Amino acid sequence: MPKKPLEGLRVADFSWYGAGPIAGNTLSQFGAEVIRVESETRPDGLRRVHPFAMNPDGTFKTGYNVSGYFNNFNTGKLSIQLNLNVPKGQEVAYRLIEKCDVFLTNFTPRVIDKWNLRYEQISAVNPRIIAAYAPMQGLTGPHRDFLGFGAVLTPVTGISHMSGFPHRPPIGVGTNYPDYVINPGHTVTAILAALRYRNRTGKGQLIELPQIESVVNALGTAVVEYLVNGDNPGRMGNRSLNASPHGAFRCADDPESVGSVDRWVVIACRDDREWAAAAAALGHPEAAADPRFATLEARKANEDELEALIGSWVRDRKAEDVAAALQAAGVPAGVVQNAQDLLERDEHMRARGYYQYVEHPEAGREAHDGPAFRLSATPGSVPGPAPLLGEHTMEVCERIIGLSMDEVADLLAEGVLV
């Protein structure tokens, strides 16, 4: 088994919910030893939300350790319970940080101040520490203490304004999208850059990653469009200014699709050649010469008619067959897949082995997202199940922090390790 690229790196993960832990999960997949600092007095909210593992009788399991949401994004980490609201808890935190290379948090500055975990405080304990702070709106500014999740970030960054159909209210993207991709991706990149700097200079540094500023990177050309012509790009549904047809079209129902039988295919024709190929592949080559649809300009002017026509062509066909026929003709197309498709029916994902299965002591066998990228010489992998709440408190205290058994017993008795 080749050595993973981040082996030997130790991370003190003081984050919770999505953006912070998911960044830590990537580091864990590539070999870092990641220690989740948690507390049963206020456990990570993801430990308490669906989907929960199920019992053989079809009922849901209960407790802090059976959330698939939490388990998927905390693979292979260690968990220590620590009460950061008391001075002795903060002292233990300092002793942990002293033994780590990276400090990671996405709590608000108000909480960081309360726990005495500001950069100047922890860098005094460990000058080589790389301290990554990812609060929603940054460490400074009038909104520094504003609270929120991905469902708040998508509206305040402008994404929701452009999501949905023009005759309906903004709908967002249906998930806490920034938490899974943009914020943790930028955080990991920043940590790796800071590690390279430390390898050259021996010095740690502060990373400030305001989630709001990270997410506005995903707006594409919207801000530039306003800057150039004063126009606020609005909601266009599935349509595009530069392609037609460009949308999702209802195909034949699939009775084996769990939860919803409706099936859809997306089609995107960026020029007249692709449109002619699409029309031919769908059995109607004559449509390419129809004056209403012969050019991109004409198709945009008659887009309602065009979409209705394509809908009539595909409504009785399997979405998979439509996508395959269009792909064979060189037309961008794909099935609108659901979770069942991705996990069980997508032959490409199955052949690549993206989803990795792990046996969890309480949740049972679980599918986990694999690494988002592959290194040929030093590949990452799901390192093991997510930790039970506080599962490694004794190990972290003794092996990493260096506390004696008597010290640990005293801290337990005093309510510090809870």
XYZ file of C-alpha atoms in Angstrom:
418
model
C 0.000 0.000 0.000
C 1.639 3.311 -1.063
C 2.089 6.003 1.530
C -0.579 8.695 1.467
C 0.650 12.252 0.777
C -0.522 13.773 4.075
C 0.665 11.023 6.415
C 2.349 12.572 9.434
C 0.089 15.652 9.318
C -2.085 16.152 12.396
C -5.218 18.301 12.341
C -7.160 19.705 15.308
C -10.672 19.891 13.861
C -12.719 22.318 15.983
C -15.421 22.669 13.298
C -18.965 21.365 12.969
C -21.795 20.789 10.501
C -20.572 20.900 6.890
C -17.936 23.243 5.526
C -15.256 22.646 8.152
C -15.645 18.879 8.711
C -15.811 18.190 4.967
C -12.479 19.963 4.494
C -11.090 17.845 7.327
C -12.540 14.749 5.678
C -10.508 15.384 2.521
C -7.346 15.740 4.608
C -8.215 12.476 6.379
C -8.744 10.631 3.095
C -5.213 11.553 2.051
C -3.512 10.436 5.228
C -3.809 13.200 7.844
C -4.643 12.296 11.429
C -7.732 14.405 12.114
C -9.029 14.879 15.668
C -12.637 16.047 15.942
C -13.173 18.111 19.091
C -16.801 17.634 20.166
C -19.031 17.918 23.203
C -22.101 15.976 24.259
C -23.500 19.132 25.848
C -23.912 20.516 22.326
C -23.098 17.835 19.756
C -22.536 18.489 16.090
C -25.952 19.055 14.546
C -25.216 16.584 11.763
C -25.129 13.779 14.337
C -28.843 14.411 14.924
C -30.254 14.597 11.397
C -31.417 12.110 8.757
C -30.678 9.896 7.037
C -30.332 7.491 9.964
C -29.274 3.859 9.669
C -32.157 1.403 9.801
C -32.907 -1.603 11.949
C -33.822 -4.951 10.357
C -37.506 -4.249 11.091
C -37.437 -1.027 9.050
C -37.379 1.405 11.971
C -34.659 4.006 12.281
C -31.782 3.592 14.684
C -31.338 6.358 17.243
C -28.410 8.066 18.949
C -25.513 10.301 18.025
C -23.619 7.752 15.932
C -26.018 6.580 13.230
C -26.474 9.613 10.985
C -25.315 8.847 7.465
C -24.920 12.588 6.983
C -22.340 12.889 9.766
C -20.654 9.557 9.088
C -20.079 10.283 5.399
C -18.141 13.471 6.121
C -16.042 12.384 9.096
C -14.434 9.156 7.955
C -11.410 7.894 9.829
C -11.282 10.775 12.298
C -10.674 10.552 16.021
C -13.242 12.076 18.389
C -12.505 13.670 21.744
C -15.174 15.163 23.983
C -14.073 18.474 25.459
C -15.962 21.232 27.281
C -14.533 24.448 25.852
C -16.752 26.630 28.031
C -14.502 26.135 31.056
C -10.879 27.298 31.490
C -9.521 23.791 32.001
C -11.150 22.697 28.762
C -9.422 25.533 26.957
C -6.120 24.494 28.547
C -6.569 20.978 27.169
C -7.387 22.496 23.772
C -4.109 24.423 23.845
C -2.195 21.261 24.681
C -3.825 19.502 21.731
C -3.099 22.392 19.356
C 0.499 22.363 20.514
C 0.827 18.832 19.095
C -0.908 19.594 15.777
C 0.076 21.051 12.410
C -3.314 22.460 11.440
C -6.154 24.066 13.389
C -9.537 24.117 11.628
C -12.792 25.816 12.603
C -15.917 27.295 11.021
C -17.465 28.741 14.177
C -18.328 32.439 14.282
C -15.772 34.906 15.677
C -18.011 35.392 18.724
C -17.607 31.732 19.679
C -13.892 31.775 18.888
C -13.500 34.771 21.208
C -15.485 33.013 23.931
C -13.259 29.921 23.738
C -10.016 31.946 23.527
C -9.055 30.343 20.225
C -8.038 33.445 18.278
C -4.957 33.102 16.103
C -2.738 35.234 18.316
C -3.645 32.986 21.252
C -3.062 29.605 19.626
C 0.016 30.724 17.684
C 1.570 31.743 20.997
C 1.202 28.087 22.005
C 2.338 26.721 18.617
C 4.084 29.231 16.316
C 4.137 26.668 13.478
C 0.383 26.147 13.528
C -1.568 26.691 10.329
C -4.858 28.083 11.618
C -7.768 27.944 9.170
C -10.818 29.993 10.190
C -13.902 29.693 7.955
C -16.731 31.716 9.540
C -19.689 32.534 7.348
C -18.814 36.199 6.809
C -15.226 36.548 7.987
C -13.331 37.573 11.104
C -13.999 41.301 10.661
C -16.700 43.539 9.240
C -20.205 44.548 10.313
C -21.600 41.037 9.681
C -18.783 39.076 11.338
C -21.139 37.418 13.829
C -23.992 36.654 11.434
C -25.103 33.023 11.601
C -26.001 30.790 8.704
C -25.632 27.605 6.720
C -25.370 26.849 3.019
C -29.088 27.563 2.708
C -28.314 31.129 3.837
C -25.174 31.518 1.748
C -26.875 30.731 -1.555
C -29.296 33.674 -1.201
C -26.842 36.224 0.226
C -24.246 35.476 -2.456
C -26.708 35.932 -5.324
C -26.968 32.279 -6.381
C -30.643 31.962 -5.424
C -31.532 35.113 -7.360
C -30.449 33.322 -10.533
C -31.903 29.897 -9.643
C -35.376 28.921 -10.763
C -37.826 30.074 -13.412
C -38.484 33.716 -14.290
C -42.178 33.582 -13.340
C -41.502 32.038 -9.912
C -39.691 33.130 -6.727
C -36.017 32.260 -6.242
C -35.636 28.628 -5.211
C -31.942 28.162 -4.501
C -30.211 24.945 -5.446
C -32.084 22.484 -3.245
C -29.158 21.680 -0.970
C -26.508 23.421 1.118
C -24.335 23.451 -1.987
C -21.495 25.676 -0.722
C -20.928 23.398 2.275
C -20.064 20.406 0.114
C -17.934 21.862 -2.641
C -16.858 25.480 -2.647
C -15.994 26.238 0.978
C -14.198 22.974 1.844
C -12.411 22.925 -1.508
C -11.030 26.420 -0.989
C -10.146 25.614 2.622
C -8.128 22.533 1.665
C -6.355 24.474 -1.087
C -5.453 27.238 1.370
C -4.165 24.728 3.934
C -1.964 23.028 1.337
C -0.593 26.403 0.226
C 0.180 27.322 3.837
C 1.883 23.960 4.366
C 4.116 24.618 1.375
C 4.995 28.018 2.826
C 5.798 26.443 6.193
C 7.976 23.792 4.566
C 10.028 26.600 3.005
C 10.137 29.033 5.933
C 9.312 27.053 9.070
C 6.516 29.524 9.846
C 2.811 28.925 10.311
C 0.143 31.438 9.390
C -3.474 32.485 9.696
C -5.924 31.464 6.989
C -9.132 33.483 6.885
C -11.736 31.987 4.578
C -15.014 33.913 4.792
C -17.542 31.505 3.339
C -19.445 34.354 1.687
C -16.356 35.438 -0.251
C -15.547 31.855 -1.171
C -19.047 31.291 -2.567
C -19.300 34.406 -4.739
C -16.613 32.774 -6.882
C -19.411 30.555 -8.192
C -21.413 33.435 -9.684
C -19.615 33.161 -13.003
C -20.084 36.277 -15.135
C -23.006 37.783 -13.214
C -20.999 40.489 -11.439
C -19.067 41.301 -14.621
C -22.344 41.597 -16.513
C -23.640 44.120 -13.999
C -20.339 46.014 -14.091
C -20.324 46.233 -17.883
C -23.958 46.943 -18.748
C -25.750 47.514 -15.444
C -27.905 44.413 -15.878
C -28.718 41.961 -13.063
C -28.882 38.475 -14.609
C -32.166 36.887 -13.587
C -33.693 33.435 -13.469
C -33.764 31.526 -16.752
C -34.862 28.089 -15.616
C -32.855 25.532 -17.580
C -32.271 27.773 -20.563
C -29.029 29.326 -21.724
C -28.219 32.452 -23.698
C -25.720 30.499 -25.777
C -27.510 27.241 -26.527
C -30.903 26.010 -27.710
C -32.406 23.586 -26.990
C -30.993 23.661 -23.487
C -33.251 22.024 -20.943
C -34.676 18.999 -19.168
C -37.326 16.949 -20.966
C -39.754 14.425 -19.451
C -39.309 10.857 -20.654
C -41.215 7.656 -19.965
C -41.837 6.833 -16.321
C -39.699 4.181 -14.647
C -41.714 2.106 -12.131
C -38.444 0.828 -10.587
C -37.357 4.344 -9.600
C -37.758 4.572 -5.819
C -39.793 7.483 -4.476
C -40.661 9.057 -7.837
C -41.228 7.369 -11.185
C -40.645 10.453 -13.343
C -37.553 10.390 -15.559
C -35.893 13.227 -17.415
C -33.122 13.806 -19.914
C -31.109 16.990 -20.363
C -30.127 18.154 -23.846
C -27.803 21.027 -24.781
C -27.241 22.073 -28.397
C -24.630 24.816 -28.664
C -24.735 25.283 -32.433
C -26.667 24.373 -35.547
C -24.606 21.224 -36.196
C -25.455 19.790 -32.793
C -29.112 20.670 -33.262
C -29.213 18.902 -36.642
C -27.534 15.859 -35.109
C -30.000 15.853 -32.216
C -33.030 16.084 -34.481
C -31.731 13.219 -36.618
C -30.884 11.052 -33.613
C -34.418 11.553 -32.278
C -35.933 10.518 -35.613
C -36.929 13.938 -36.966
C -34.144 15.235 -39.243
C -36.622 17.517 -41.016
C -36.864 19.709 -37.921
C -33.338 21.000 -38.476
C -34.455 22.720 -41.688
C -37.651 24.161 -40.221
C -37.321 27.973 -40.461
C -38.459 28.288 -36.847
C -35.487 26.206 -35.675
C -32.826 26.340 -38.392
C -30.562 28.843 -36.583
C -29.724 29.565 -32.961
C -31.429 32.945 -33.256
C -34.582 31.327 -34.625
C -34.567 28.619 -31.958
C -34.233 31.199 -29.192
C -37.141 33.172 -30.678
C -39.316 30.039 -30.769
C -38.016 28.276 -27.686
C -41.402 27.407 -26.190
C -42.431 25.634 -29.408
C -39.041 23.943 -29.702
C -39.181 22.545 -26.175
C -42.750 21.326 -26.640
C -41.712 19.562 -29.861
C -38.737 17.813 -28.252
C -40.933 16.871 -25.289
C -43.344 15.124 -27.654
C -40.452 13.177 -29.224
C -39.068 11.796 -25.965
C -42.056 11.435 -23.641
C -42.564 7.735 -24.436
C -38.889 6.768 -24.572
C -36.560 5.678 -21.786
C -34.341 8.509 -20.622
C -31.284 6.234 -20.829
C -32.039 5.381 -24.467
C -32.484 9.033 -25.413
C -29.231 10.052 -23.740
C -27.319 7.193 -25.379
C -28.650 8.034 -28.846
C -27.764 11.707 -28.477
C -24.304 10.996 -27.065
C -23.620 8.643 -29.990
C -24.510 11.511 -32.327
C -22.098 13.877 -30.560
C -24.776 15.863 -28.728
C -24.292 16.776 -25.034
C -27.023 14.894 -23.156
C -27.532 12.938 -19.966
C -30.109 11.343 -17.709
C -31.261 13.417 -14.726
C -30.094 10.871 -12.187
C -31.268 10.385 -8.629
C -29.457 8.882 -5.643
C -30.597 5.367 -6.559
C -29.087 5.753 -10.022
C -25.755 6.986 -8.742
C -25.383 4.291 -6.101
C -26.851 1.265 -7.886
C -27.610 1.751 -11.561
C -24.884 3.962 -13.035
C -22.486 1.521 -14.706
C -19.789 4.166 -15.066
C -19.747 5.115 -11.379
C -19.818 1.434 -10.457
C -16.915 0.592 -12.784
C -14.816 3.383 -11.311
C -15.586 2.331 -7.742
C -16.281 5.857 -6.542
C -18.556 4.897 -3.646
C -16.669 3.012 -0.970
C -18.376 0.838 1.639
C -17.378 0.912 5.301
C -18.614 -1.121 8.269
C -19.608 1.201 11.123
C -19.937 -0.271 14.646
C -23.431 1.157 15.192
C -24.737 2.210 11.785
C -23.660 -0.957 9.966
C -22.510 -1.098 6.351
C -22.533 2.367 4.811
C -21.683 3.828 1.409
C -19.335 6.789 1.531
C -18.181 9.329 -1.010
C -14.694 8.455 -2.172
C -11.911 11.002 -2.710
C -12.853 13.764 -5.123
C -9.570 13.382 -7.018
C -7.119 10.581 -7.693
C -3.341 10.653 -7.356
C -1.594 7.935 -9.347
C 1.354 7.458 -6.960
C -0.230 8.349 -3.615
C -3.988 7.719 -3.880
C -6.434 8.597 -1.165
C -9.203 6.401 0.186
C -11.910 6.296 2.819
C -9.732 5.550 5.863
C -12.392 3.942 8.041
C -15.716 4.643 9.728
C -16.621 7.922 11.347
C -15.927 8.028 15.088
C -18.480 7.430 17.775
C -19.007 10.551 19.861
C -16.015 10.763 22.194
C -14.762 7.346 21.108
C -11.096 8.359 21.242
C -11.106 10.714 24.236
C -8.780 8.522 26.282
C -6.473 7.803 23.335
C -6.133 11.458 22.346
C -5.555 12.551 25.940
C -2.854 9.960 26.583
C -1.131 9.304 23.243
C -1.333 12.747 21.639
C -1.698 15.306 24.432
C 0.393 13.357 26.911
C -1.903 13.420 29.940
C -1.495 10.827 32.670
C -4.311 8.510 33.697
C -4.724 10.453 36.924
C -5.018 13.749 35.019
C -7.613 12.242 32.693
C -9.583 10.902 35.660
C -9.582 14.336 37.298
C -10.755 16.023 34.084
C -13.567 13.493 33.718
C -14.653 14.058 37.298
C -14.616 17.837 36.814
C -16.781 17.701 33.691
C -14.035 18.890 31.337
C -14.032 15.831 29.060
C -17.747 15.856 28.204
